[in-house]
């Protein structure tokens, strides 16, 4: 009976989130992005509407497409109790108060569907107490789903069962969250603050106390604890501001009260600087100021001695700069020996933080890997504490004799090693064997007859050499099913602009035309195969033209995809102009849609995310978004097993006067200041290809001819030079 009940969880579509504050709104938006039918309740409908209005303005945005926010149903708990009754999953995210949460559960229990999943988003209340007084039916499917803020961007979810939660319910929920909710799950124990807040918060407070003790500045600490330590740029103090000092205070107070047994709990006492900031209401980002304050373009920073703001100093440690290229463990090991302030800080702060992981691990977690994963997935650390101790050398951090990972095994808490569970669904390219290597690309064997063709150029840049190599590879390639991918974090930043600039300077018209023909032909070759482009990070320009030549694009949700050629004074010349024209023509898509897409290409538009790129007409409706950041390769591989080569749609002349429509849209853009006179010149070139071409072949020629014509204009050359020198587009 129980397994049948939980078996249905994977079909859940309707979610009711209760509490429309920071977390509830963020969770509702995240689930709405993924296509769930989401209702969001607060005390009243007005309260929900008001709270959700704030969430719609959040930066970075919660929604992939702003208009999706209209799909979330907003209501009040009393007026809309039937929404709770109709939900497959009720996710509570109201204030962190035990009695208020408990009385909500009491109120909703009688109406809950007997098969619904029910969870709380508490940051640290005791799960066992939250479940007290509820029926068996409720308790066996009740658990903590601790999301991290903001849910769209942080994939970690701590899942906290109570003693009465069914094992099958935990497994079904983990599967549901990992397969359908773009989460990575760590099952934590029902101890104060679970893993993330107990260990992560302690580490955050420890950094502030250490800075105050050693009289180091905010900038000095952030210079040490950011990328040098394999952590995000927000480092220590910027992270405090992002989390919110009020939230940190609440979590710490709860931990101190509930962790009387912890000899290290004093670290959670408020540091002097934080105490003052809280008193002044300068609680971080949401108050506009905390340890940092932005004034116009200027960034100010709190002086920990005077507790007044001053201009932010550009701090660098020569000692750390000198070793920054070494692997993480090696450089930290070296830095721990430095006699300067950086070394002293690391000895004072990092060593106890690593030792604290060893001290609390068994109380809070089921394995070393779980603690490491929480810090990597929730805090963005490159290595969790145990991986870090192994990498630095345990004896260097006072943990001689400890050793946590060996190959594919990890140490258990009571001696010996145990196998780490394989998770092929989350495999990355680097997990697969390289079967052949060329200068600019390599082939990996993904198993099941699928191979990945991986670009190895820096940032996936497309060079003439790469195009020749890939052409040789695809011409008579023996593999049937392939992924087109990149070893870099970015699929591709586009064509090597230096090539064009040099060719322009040498007036090498033929050279440019030959490069474009080669790119167009390579795309046509790729079209013959069952191939899926797995794209992440940037997928721009020529890189995107190759991706569009694949049967499908499997795009990571956060991928920024586009054809920004216009920003360097050009138009897409490797079939990008032609393919966006072909792929957006359909019976329902009249000239109006094509005119809009032409404008997007003319403005050099890049989608902020995959769904945005689709709405711009830059990727096809048949291209899929992979919202889970760790499933790109696994899901793209599944797709390629069924993908067929694309039959390129025939060239169609749409109904309606496309030329006039493009001109009108350009005029509007000029009046609104979105397009300069020269942008209009470029727009007219797109218009020529879109509206004047009579066939696919004709369009390819026009695309190249217009590209070449633009190359020899001074304003285009200025744009290319500016981009190469500054990494930013020039509007001229
Ligand atoms: P919040 O204060 O921003 O929002 C709470 C919302 O719950 C308010 O809109 C309030 O009107 C509503 N509410 C209160 N009582 C209610 C009731 N009986 N029925 C319906 N709605 C009610 O709080 P926030 O930050 O969103 O936190 C919510 C939960 O998530 C808390 O348990 C918190 O510990 C947890 N959490 C918070 C994180 C954060 O970064 N803010 C991170 C992870 C978890």
XYZ file of C-alpha atoms and ligand atoms in Angstrom:
776
model
C 0.000 0.000 0.000
C 2.696 2.450 1.102
C 4.904 1.882 -1.930
C 1.924 2.377 -4.251
C 1.170 5.699 -2.545
C 4.745 6.947 -2.915
C 4.991 5.601 -6.435
C 2.470 8.263 -7.443
C 4.622 11.097 -6.157
C 6.642 11.191 -9.333
C 3.450 12.244 -11.147
C 2.827 15.232 -8.880
C 1.836 18.361 -10.835
C -0.002 20.565 -8.347
C 2.000 22.225 -5.623
C 0.645 24.451 -2.885
C 3.305 26.574 -1.194
C 2.193 28.197 2.063
C 3.926 31.429 3.122
C 4.675 33.986 0.415
C 7.787 35.519 2.007
C 11.376 35.309 0.793
C 11.454 31.526 0.626
C 7.836 30.688 -0.205
C 7.808 33.076 -3.165
C 11.196 31.855 -4.335
C 10.133 28.201 -4.120
C 6.836 28.945 -5.895
C 8.668 30.775 -8.684
C 11.221 27.987 -9.052
C 8.535 25.310 -9.327
C 6.506 27.464 -11.710
C 9.626 27.836 -13.910
C 9.770 24.046 -14.065
C 6.168 23.818 -15.254
C 4.324 22.827 -12.062
C 0.845 24.167 -11.393
C 1.642 26.317 -8.368
C -0.551 28.057 -5.820
C 0.928 30.313 -3.171
C -1.013 31.069 0.010
C -0.302 33.536 2.769
C -2.413 34.683 5.710
C -4.727 36.480 3.275
C -4.795 36.880 -0.491
C -3.745 40.528 -0.080
C -0.751 39.487 2.017
C 0.225 36.938 -0.646
C -0.155 39.493 -3.435
C 1.912 42.078 -1.594
C 4.678 39.633 -0.684
C 4.774 38.131 -4.167
C 5.012 41.580 -5.743
C 8.389 41.947 -4.005
C 9.517 38.581 -5.293
C 8.735 39.631 -8.861
C 11.276 42.439 -8.491
C 13.991 40.193 -7.010
C 17.515 40.495 -8.416
C 18.769 38.119 -9.671
C 15.293 37.278 -10.964
C 13.367 34.263 -9.696
C 11.613 33.720 -13.017
C 13.129 32.658 -16.324
C 10.451 34.697 -18.084
C 8.819 37.549 -16.134
C 5.394 36.818 -17.611
C 5.442 33.372 -16.016
C 4.830 35.010 -12.652
C 1.175 35.457 -13.708
C 0.778 31.687 -13.653
C 1.225 31.438 -9.867
C -2.229 31.429 -8.192
C -2.187 33.736 -5.183
C -4.557 33.197 -2.284
C -5.256 33.308 1.435
C -5.191 30.298 3.704
C -8.795 30.772 4.889
C -10.346 31.651 1.524
C -8.468 29.031 -0.460
C -8.170 26.015 1.775
C -9.459 23.959 -1.170
C -6.151 24.646 -2.956
C -4.417 22.801 -0.127
C -6.901 19.958 -0.561
C -6.206 19.705 -4.291
C -2.406 19.736 -4.013
C -0.102 16.789 -4.689
C 2.564 18.513 -2.592
C 2.006 20.982 0.210
C 5.237 22.838 0.963
C 5.048 25.014 4.058
C 7.358 28.047 4.197
C 5.827 30.342 6.820
C 7.638 32.116 9.664
C 10.189 30.157 11.663
C 8.017 29.762 14.777
C 7.252 26.319 16.118
C 3.763 27.104 17.474
C 2.643 28.961 14.312
C 3.851 26.183 12.024
C 2.220 23.584 14.253
C -1.143 25.331 14.281
C -1.009 25.631 10.484
C -0.451 21.869 10.190
C -3.378 21.288 12.529
C -5.574 23.488 10.348
C -4.629 21.880 7.029
C -4.462 18.249 8.115
C -8.231 17.567 7.802
C -8.336 18.790 4.189
C -5.037 17.321 2.923
C -5.276 14.735 0.174
C -4.434 11.349 1.735
C -1.696 10.864 -0.861
C -0.111 14.334 -0.796
C 3.503 14.916 0.104
C 3.806 17.323 2.976
C 6.937 19.208 3.910
C 8.253 22.152 5.867
C 10.983 24.545 4.835
C 12.265 25.144 8.340
C 15.889 26.302 8.642
C 16.419 24.564 11.914
C 13.338 23.841 14.032
C 13.196 20.336 15.405
C 11.293 18.204 12.918
C 10.106 15.830 15.633
C 8.356 18.705 17.452
C 6.803 20.013 14.226
C 5.231 16.596 13.632
C 3.930 16.265 17.199
C 0.172 15.869 17.487
C -0.334 14.884 13.854
C -1.931 11.631 12.694
C 0.083 8.622 11.556
C -0.968 9.240 7.959
C 0.487 12.751 8.163
C 3.647 11.801 10.010
C 4.757 9.031 7.726
C 4.868 11.350 4.710
C 6.022 14.512 6.506
C 9.615 15.760 6.222
C 11.758 18.866 6.048
C 12.601 20.174 2.593
C 15.197 22.815 3.377
C 15.645 24.897 0.232
C 18.420 27.464 -0.101
C 17.936 31.042 -1.102
C 17.425 31.832 -3.966
C 15.968 28.442 -4.975
C 16.376 28.978 -8.716
C 20.127 29.347 -8.320
C 21.054 27.054 -5.400
C 20.513 23.399 -6.145
C 21.037 22.024 -2.636
C 18.080 20.698 -0.690
C 18.475 19.185 2.749
C 15.835 16.526 3.289
C 15.100 15.884 6.933
C 12.916 12.949 7.916
C 11.502 12.449 11.406
C 11.636 9.093 13.182
C 8.110 8.415 11.849
C 8.727 9.283 8.195
C 8.413 6.187 5.983
C 11.678 5.126 4.402
C 9.810 4.705 1.105
C 8.563 8.305 1.427
C 12.127 9.611 1.805
C 13.226 7.658 -1.245
C 10.249 8.763 -3.330
C 10.725 12.403 -2.331
C 14.460 12.284 -3.113
C 13.701 10.852 -6.544
C 10.983 13.428 -7.197
C 13.195 16.336 -6.142
C 16.217 15.144 -8.091
C 14.341 14.189 -11.242
C 11.703 16.881 -11.419
C 12.628 19.779 -9.188
C 16.227 20.439 -10.289
C 17.565 19.709 -6.780
C 20.519 17.779 -5.388
C 19.389 16.168 -2.154
C 21.361 15.518 1.007
C 19.460 13.632 3.692
C 20.373 15.251 7.012
C 19.736 14.295 10.608
C 17.102 16.100 12.683
C 19.672 18.067 14.673
C 19.765 21.852 15.245
C 20.356 23.714 11.969
C 20.815 20.385 10.148
C 24.149 20.334 8.258
C 24.174 23.629 6.376
C 23.277 25.991 9.161
C 25.056 24.167 11.945
C 28.349 23.919 10.105
C 28.073 26.642 7.450
C 26.797 29.305 9.838
C 29.472 28.436 12.403
C 32.077 28.863 9.706
C 30.620 32.251 8.679
C 30.619 33.547 12.265
C 34.120 32.196 12.801
C 35.438 34.289 9.902
C 34.036 37.509 11.400
C 35.424 36.772 14.879
C 38.822 35.917 13.360
C 38.905 39.179 11.395
C 38.096 41.181 14.530
C 40.617 39.285 16.643
C 43.464 39.790 14.165
C 42.421 43.373 13.319
C 42.137 42.523 9.641
C 39.892 44.482 7.324
C 36.755 43.265 5.566
C 38.579 43.534 2.218
C 41.589 41.559 3.482
C 39.421 38.701 4.697
C 37.396 38.676 1.488
C 40.617 38.619 -0.545
C 41.691 35.475 1.304
C 38.389 33.600 1.596
C 37.079 33.958 -1.984
C 38.462 32.184 -5.066
C 41.835 31.622 -3.395
C 40.118 29.184 -1.001
C 38.022 27.757 -3.842
C 34.953 29.692 -2.729
C 32.687 32.200 -4.510
C 33.670 35.852 -4.911
C 31.183 36.754 -2.198
C 33.848 35.299 0.145
C 32.965 36.033 3.800
C 31.597 39.517 4.374
C 29.766 39.898 1.083
C 28.123 36.551 1.816
C 26.991 37.816 5.238
C 25.299 40.740 3.481
C 23.642 38.461 0.942
C 22.294 36.048 3.560
C 21.137 38.929 5.792
C 22.577 39.662 9.218
C 19.101 39.366 10.774
C 18.744 35.826 9.449
C 22.236 34.952 10.646
C 21.380 36.303 14.092
C 18.157 34.262 14.281
C 19.824 31.060 13.182
C 22.739 31.555 15.578
C 20.415 32.292 18.518
C 18.454 29.120 17.811
C 21.678 27.102 17.553
C 23.122 28.477 20.792
C 19.909 27.653 22.639
C 19.707 24.143 21.255
C 23.396 23.235 21.244
C 24.259 23.547 24.907
C 26.203 20.312 24.490
C 28.511 21.838 21.862
C 31.781 23.106 23.431
C 32.335 25.298 20.353
C 29.008 27.124 20.458
C 30.540 30.421 21.689
C 31.602 31.105 18.091
C 27.922 31.753 17.378
C 27.866 34.756 19.758
C 27.392 38.011 17.855
C 30.691 39.586 16.795
C 30.997 43.267 17.825
C 30.729 44.600 14.269
C 27.626 42.576 13.561
C 26.018 43.679 16.794
C 26.446 47.331 15.779
C 25.193 46.760 12.243
C 22.103 44.982 13.551
C 21.438 47.817 15.989
C 21.601 50.318 13.148
C 19.344 48.184 10.941
C 22.145 47.789 8.390
C 21.358 44.137 7.924
C 22.894 43.612 4.495
C 21.800 43.592 0.888
C 18.065 43.893 1.527
C 18.619 47.047 3.651
C 20.969 48.461 1.019
C 23.906 48.253 3.427
C 25.706 45.909 5.767
C 29.426 45.218 5.692
C 29.338 46.806 2.251
C 27.300 49.742 0.970
C 26.778 50.780 -2.623
C 26.542 54.506 -3.271
C 25.834 55.081 -6.934
C 28.732 53.462 -8.707
C 30.926 53.507 -5.651
C 31.305 50.583 -3.281
C 31.930 51.463 0.337
C 33.103 49.111 3.003
C 32.716 49.040 6.777
C 35.901 49.755 8.708
C 35.885 47.162 11.464
C 37.856 49.457 13.804
C 35.837 52.673 13.487
C 32.566 50.983 12.357
C 32.148 53.749 9.762
C 32.033 53.317 5.992
C 34.976 54.235 3.801
C 35.916 53.672 0.208
C 36.549 49.994 -0.526
C 40.263 49.261 -0.740
C 41.669 47.084 -3.485
C 43.498 44.548 -1.343
C 45.812 41.923 -2.782
C 48.218 39.575 -1.056
C 51.358 39.110 -3.118
C 52.004 35.895 -1.253
C 48.673 34.406 -2.345
C 48.878 35.794 -5.895
C 52.201 34.002 -6.324
C 50.642 30.585 -5.740
C 47.123 31.137 -7.059
C 47.644 28.849 -10.072
C 48.518 25.813 -7.959
C 45.836 23.176 -7.291
C 43.594 24.156 -4.378
C 44.933 21.809 -1.708
C 48.543 22.533 -2.563
C 48.172 26.296 -2.498
C 46.281 26.301 0.793
C 48.908 24.018 2.323
C 51.595 26.502 1.274
C 49.610 29.544 2.412
C 49.131 28.046 5.875
C 52.909 28.409 6.343
C 53.116 32.056 5.287
C 54.300 34.469 7.925
C 52.136 37.335 6.648
C 48.581 38.308 7.603
C 47.077 35.893 5.049
C 48.908 32.937 6.599
C 48.002 34.061 10.090
C 44.337 34.390 9.154
C 44.234 30.935 7.590
C 45.826 29.377 10.679
C 43.385 31.215 12.925
C 40.279 30.609 10.822
C 40.573 27.758 8.336
C 42.201 25.216 10.634
C 39.457 25.401 13.310
C 36.763 25.385 10.606
C 38.137 22.132 9.203
C 38.509 20.680 12.691
C 34.924 21.632 13.540
C 33.700 19.504 10.612
C 35.485 16.549 12.176
C 33.970 17.375 15.573
C 30.300 17.574 14.512
C 30.128 15.259 11.504
C 28.614 12.283 13.249
C 26.020 14.301 15.131
C 24.705 16.097 12.026
C 25.244 13.865 9.009
C 25.250 10.338 7.644
C 28.584 10.591 5.823
C 31.636 12.718 5.087
C 30.408 13.119 1.553
C 27.101 14.576 2.774
C 28.889 17.346 4.685
C 31.126 18.047 1.697
C 28.168 18.154 -0.657
C 26.252 20.599 1.512
C 29.164 23.013 1.488
C 29.728 22.604 -2.251
C 26.098 22.768 -3.368
C 24.749 25.214 -0.792
C 27.761 27.486 -0.291
C 29.558 27.096 -3.615
C 32.784 25.735 -2.105
C 34.982 23.954 -4.649
C 35.847 21.355 -2.006
C 33.971 20.415 1.115
C 35.898 20.354 4.427
C 36.862 16.675 4.261
C 37.998 16.855 0.657
C 39.965 19.931 1.645
C 41.645 18.189 4.603
C 42.667 15.300 2.315
C 43.992 17.752 -0.267
C 45.953 19.934 2.180
C 47.308 16.993 4.170
C 45.586 16.138 7.494
C 48.779 16.636 9.536
C 48.971 20.277 8.388
C 45.606 21.051 10.005
C 46.071 19.121 13.230
C 44.210 16.028 12.044
C 47.126 13.643 11.540
C 46.026 10.091 10.789
C 42.708 11.128 9.199
C 41.957 10.223 5.624
C 38.512 10.572 4.119
C 38.452 9.514 0.462
C 40.260 6.794 -1.443
C 39.327 6.380 -5.116
C 35.602 5.762 -5.295
C 35.300 5.032 -1.582
C 34.911 7.210 1.501
C 35.813 6.609 5.125
C 32.946 5.583 7.384
C 32.623 7.243 10.795
C 33.777 4.083 12.545
C 36.780 2.944 10.552
C 37.162 1.398 7.133
C 36.028 2.631 3.760
C 32.763 2.166 1.931
C 31.871 2.535 -1.756
C 30.424 5.875 -2.867
C 27.100 5.325 -4.635
C 27.395 5.747 -8.388
C 25.040 8.389 -9.827
C 25.309 8.148 -13.608
C 22.395 10.562 -14.050
C 24.596 13.352 -12.671
C 27.722 12.438 -14.625
C 29.714 15.231 -16.197
C 31.749 14.953 -19.397
C 34.933 14.522 -17.406
C 33.596 11.255 -15.994
C 33.867 9.595 -19.425
C 36.912 8.212 -21.134
C 38.651 10.142 -23.906
C 38.929 7.866 -26.931
C 40.686 10.220 -29.303
C 42.239 13.633 -29.201
C 42.932 16.237 -31.863
C 44.386 19.688 -31.397
C 41.081 21.529 -30.902
C 38.602 18.841 -29.958
C 38.424 15.391 -28.423
C 36.023 12.477 -28.422
C 34.665 10.852 -25.282
C 32.801 7.558 -25.129
C 29.571 8.053 -23.172
C 28.540 4.393 -23.480
C 25.415 2.924 -25.125
C 26.838 3.796 -28.522
C 26.912 7.547 -27.811
C 30.054 9.638 -28.255
C 30.652 13.235 -27.256
C 32.498 15.551 -29.617
C 34.019 18.027 -27.187
C 35.529 21.370 -28.148
C 38.797 21.927 -26.295
C 39.576 25.467 -27.417
C 39.611 28.144 -24.694
C 35.969 29.006 -23.862
C 34.943 26.879 -26.860
C 36.069 29.606 -29.256
C 35.501 28.633 -32.902
C 38.660 28.972 -34.975
C 39.336 28.149 -38.622
C 41.536 25.283 -37.424
C 38.697 23.871 -35.326
C 36.276 24.146 -38.246
C 38.706 22.205 -40.497
C 39.240 19.564 -37.823
C 35.515 19.076 -37.250
C 34.847 18.991 -40.974
C 37.379 16.168 -41.359
C 35.809 14.402 -38.403
C 32.190 14.661 -39.559
C 32.968 13.891 -43.180
C 32.334 10.157 -43.132
C 32.215 9.876 -39.353
C 31.605 6.326 -38.141
C 29.543 7.222 -35.083
C 25.760 7.375 -35.365
C 24.773 9.109 -32.182
C 26.691 12.006 -30.747
C 26.649 14.974 -28.421
C 28.301 18.201 -29.459
C 29.745 19.655 -26.323
C 32.610 21.623 -24.852
C 35.171 20.922 -22.153
C 34.915 24.523 -21.027
C 32.288 25.969 -18.653
C 31.067 27.830 -21.730
C 29.896 25.859 -24.718
C 31.319 28.530 -27.007
C 31.894 32.273 -26.941
C 31.713 32.396 -30.744
C 34.136 32.851 -33.630
C 37.675 34.064 -33.054
C 37.325 37.804 -33.733
C 41.087 38.197 -34.153
C 40.832 36.154 -37.320
C 38.342 38.586 -38.849
C 40.227 41.673 -37.739
C 43.502 40.428 -39.250
C 41.773 39.356 -42.468
C 40.056 42.743 -42.714
C 43.366 44.549 -42.183
C 44.894 42.428 -44.963
C 41.820 43.015 -47.163
C 41.600 39.257 -47.450
C 38.049 39.115 -48.796
C 38.493 35.588 -50.065
C 39.903 34.399 -46.773
C 36.837 35.661 -44.905
C 34.446 34.190 -47.455
C 36.252 30.860 -47.322
C 35.981 30.780 -43.530
C 32.240 31.482 -43.724
C 31.670 28.850 -46.400
C 33.580 26.328 -44.300
C 31.395 27.134 -41.291
C 28.197 26.881 -43.327
C 29.312 23.555 -44.820
C 30.291 22.166 -41.431
C 26.757 22.935 -40.197
C 25.303 21.072 -43.169
C 27.536 18.080 -42.436
C 26.418 18.026 -38.805
C 22.783 17.996 -39.942
C 23.256 14.477 -41.307
C 23.749 12.873 -37.914
C 21.667 12.046 -34.855
C 23.369 14.664 -32.770
C 22.365 16.800 -29.823
C 24.229 19.926 -28.770
C 24.623 19.977 -24.977
C 25.143 23.654 -24.190
C 25.917 25.496 -21.005
C 27.300 28.889 -20.016
C 27.674 31.010 -23.130
C 26.523 29.619 -26.457
C 27.158 32.469 -28.822
C 27.645 33.359 -32.449
C 29.364 30.667 -34.500
C 29.159 28.262 -31.550
C 25.416 28.675 -31.591
C 25.303 28.299 -35.367
C 26.850 24.842 -34.945
C 24.473 24.027 -32.072
C 21.512 25.003 -34.271
C 22.783 22.580 -36.898
C 22.230 19.684 -34.481
C 18.917 17.781 -34.412
C 18.221 19.273 -30.975
C 19.823 21.601 -28.532
C 19.723 20.450 -24.922
C 20.326 23.739 -23.151
C 21.180 24.123 -19.503
C 18.483 26.328 -17.911
C 20.931 29.143 -17.132
C 22.731 29.012 -20.519
C 23.037 32.379 -22.245
C 22.365 31.702 -25.879
C 22.382 34.159 -28.725
C 23.688 35.670 -31.915
C 25.431 38.851 -30.765
C 27.213 39.509 -34.095
C 25.438 42.855 -34.524
C 27.204 44.108 -31.423
C 30.487 43.792 -33.299
C 29.010 45.329 -36.438
C 28.354 42.033 -38.251
C 25.509 39.641 -38.943
C 25.590 35.879 -38.301
C 27.414 34.518 -41.353
C 27.739 30.796 -40.630
C 24.049 30.044 -41.270
C 22.771 31.805 -38.115
C 20.749 34.375 -40.046
C 19.414 31.722 -42.407
C 18.573 29.152 -39.732
C 16.726 31.579 -37.448
C 14.693 32.565 -40.524
C 13.910 28.945 -41.455
C 13.198 27.695 -37.979
C 10.765 30.489 -37.202
C 8.646 30.144 -40.307
C 5.553 28.015 -39.868
C 1.935 28.067 -40.806
C 0.998 29.969 -37.650
C 4.082 32.151 -37.672
C 3.331 34.787 -40.190
C 5.588 37.591 -41.303
C 5.056 39.309 -37.962
C 6.948 36.635 -36.003
C 9.749 36.559 -38.570
C 10.036 40.330 -38.389
C 10.332 40.135 -34.588
C 13.028 37.470 -34.788
C 14.866 39.489 -37.449
C 14.884 42.377 -34.984
C 16.249 40.163 -32.213
C 19.124 39.130 -34.486
C 19.583 42.742 -35.632
C 19.890 43.834 -32.003
C 22.437 41.108 -31.281
C 20.125 39.622 -28.658
C 21.372 37.029 -26.224
C 18.835 35.173 -24.085
C 19.393 35.566 -20.345
C 18.504 31.893 -20.045
C 17.444 29.059 -22.339
C 13.721 29.790 -22.095
C 14.346 33.437 -22.894
C 16.391 32.424 -25.952
C 13.461 30.298 -27.086
C 11.053 33.215 -26.694
C 13.431 35.343 -28.788
C 13.338 32.748 -31.585
C 17.071 32.082 -31.134
C 16.493 28.415 -30.274
C 13.675 26.228 -31.583
C 10.517 25.132 -29.752
C 11.831 21.575 -30.171
C 15.067 22.377 -28.344
C 14.814 21.416 -24.723
C 15.774 23.131 -21.499
C 17.519 21.010 -18.881
C 16.764 22.866 -15.666
C 18.857 20.608 -13.465
C 22.415 21.989 -13.553
C 23.902 18.514 -13.055
C 21.810 16.545 -15.525
C 22.842 18.190 -18.794
C 25.034 15.376 -20.075
C 22.836 12.542 -18.754
C 19.615 14.024 -20.155
C 21.207 15.084 -23.452
C 22.498 11.538 -23.849
C 19.005 10.149 -23.242
C 17.689 12.536 -25.868
C 20.268 11.538 -28.454
C 19.274 7.901 -28.115
C 15.940 8.814 -29.717
C 16.928 11.862 -31.798
C 16.783 11.611 -35.565
C 18.761 13.745 -37.996
C 16.964 17.028 -38.715
C 15.211 17.502 -42.011
C 15.868 21.171 -42.578
C 12.520 22.863 -43.354
C 12.192 24.172 -46.893
C 12.444 27.929 -47.496
C 8.976 29.490 -47.374
C 7.846 32.951 -48.287
C 5.524 34.024 -45.495
C 2.217 35.761 -45.946
C 2.397 39.449 -45.245
C 4.825 42.251 -45.960
C 7.879 41.267 -43.895
C 10.071 44.085 -45.218
C 7.651 46.748 -44.051
C 7.251 45.093 -40.671
C 10.990 44.912 -40.042
C 11.339 48.550 -41.061
C 8.554 49.607 -38.725
C 10.089 47.672 -35.815
C 13.488 49.240 -36.534
C 11.920 52.672 -36.582
C 10.335 52.008 -33.198
C 13.655 50.792 -31.823
C 15.409 53.926 -33.134
C 12.797 56.200 -31.595
C 13.093 54.346 -28.285
C 16.893 54.759 -28.430
C 17.527 50.987 -28.619
C 19.129 51.219 -32.064
C 21.708 53.626 -33.436
C 21.873 54.687 -37.075
C 24.552 52.064 -37.660
C 22.502 49.388 -35.904
C 19.856 50.147 -38.501
C 22.394 49.591 -41.283
C 23.076 46.142 -39.798
C 19.342 45.544 -39.343
C 18.824 46.236 -43.028
C 21.293 43.478 -43.874
C 19.299 40.994 -41.800
C 16.196 42.269 -43.555
C 17.780 41.527 -46.933
C 18.519 37.936 -46.010
C 15.158 37.360 -44.335
C 12.889 39.062 -46.855
C 14.679 39.109 -50.184
C 16.155 35.617 -50.401
C 14.332 33.275 -52.708
C 15.750 29.973 -51.537
C 17.930 28.480 -48.838
C 20.970 28.545 -51.129
C 20.281 32.124 -52.110
C 19.961 33.062 -48.431
C 23.345 31.473 -47.606
C 25.013 33.559 -50.292
C 23.320 36.745 -49.203
C 24.241 36.116 -45.582
C 27.915 35.894 -46.547
C 27.778 38.795 -48.959
C 26.187 41.098 -46.376
C 28.705 39.939 -43.761
C 31.590 40.746 -46.091
C 30.160 44.140 -46.953
C 29.962 45.040 -43.264
C 33.546 43.883 -42.607
C 34.962 46.744 -44.666
C 33.042 49.513 -42.933
C 34.951 51.645 -40.438
C 32.239 51.442 -37.789
C 32.283 47.642 -37.845
C 36.071 47.613 -37.524
C 35.837 49.999 -34.580
C 33.294 47.680 -32.931
C 35.484 44.592 -33.412
C 38.591 46.366 -32.077
C 36.701 47.682 -29.086
C 35.363 44.240 -28.244
C 38.826 42.680 -28.504
C 40.420 45.385 -26.391
C 37.723 45.860 -23.752
C 35.597 42.726 -23.840
C 32.540 44.985 -24.164
C 30.492 46.101 -27.172
C 30.788 49.602 -28.592
C 27.639 51.452 -29.621
C 28.576 53.685 -32.530
P 9.401 35.589 5.624
O 9.247 36.269 6.919
O 10.000 36.291 4.492
O 7.977 35.043 5.154
C 7.103 34.322 5.964
C 5.712 34.457 5.353
O 4.844 33.573 6.042
C 5.124 35.864 5.498
O 4.707 36.318 4.226
C 3.964 35.663 6.450
O 2.879 36.534 6.190
C 3.599 34.237 6.184
N 2.840 33.589 7.262
C 3.073 33.661 8.581
N 2.163 32.904 9.238
C 1.356 32.342 8.304
C 0.258 31.466 8.368
N -0.190 31.004 9.525
N -0.332 31.107 7.227
C 0.107 31.570 6.040
N 1.177 32.389 5.918
C 1.786 32.779 7.051
O 10.205 34.249 5.968
P 11.183 33.429 5.022
O 12.538 33.996 5.119
O 10.561 33.232 3.718
O 11.225 32.046 5.789
C 10.196 31.091 5.688
C 10.698 29.760 6.215
O 11.822 29.360 5.463
C 11.184 29.830 7.649
O 10.895 28.619 8.272
C 12.676 30.017 7.496
O 13.387 29.559 8.614
C 12.958 29.170 6.295
N 14.153 29.497 5.521
C 14.510 30.785 5.260
C 15.622 31.059 4.475
C 15.997 32.464 4.118
O 17.112 32.667 3.580
N 15.168 33.447 4.345
C 16.460 29.972 3.926
C 15.929 28.671 4.189
C 14.855 28.456 4.985
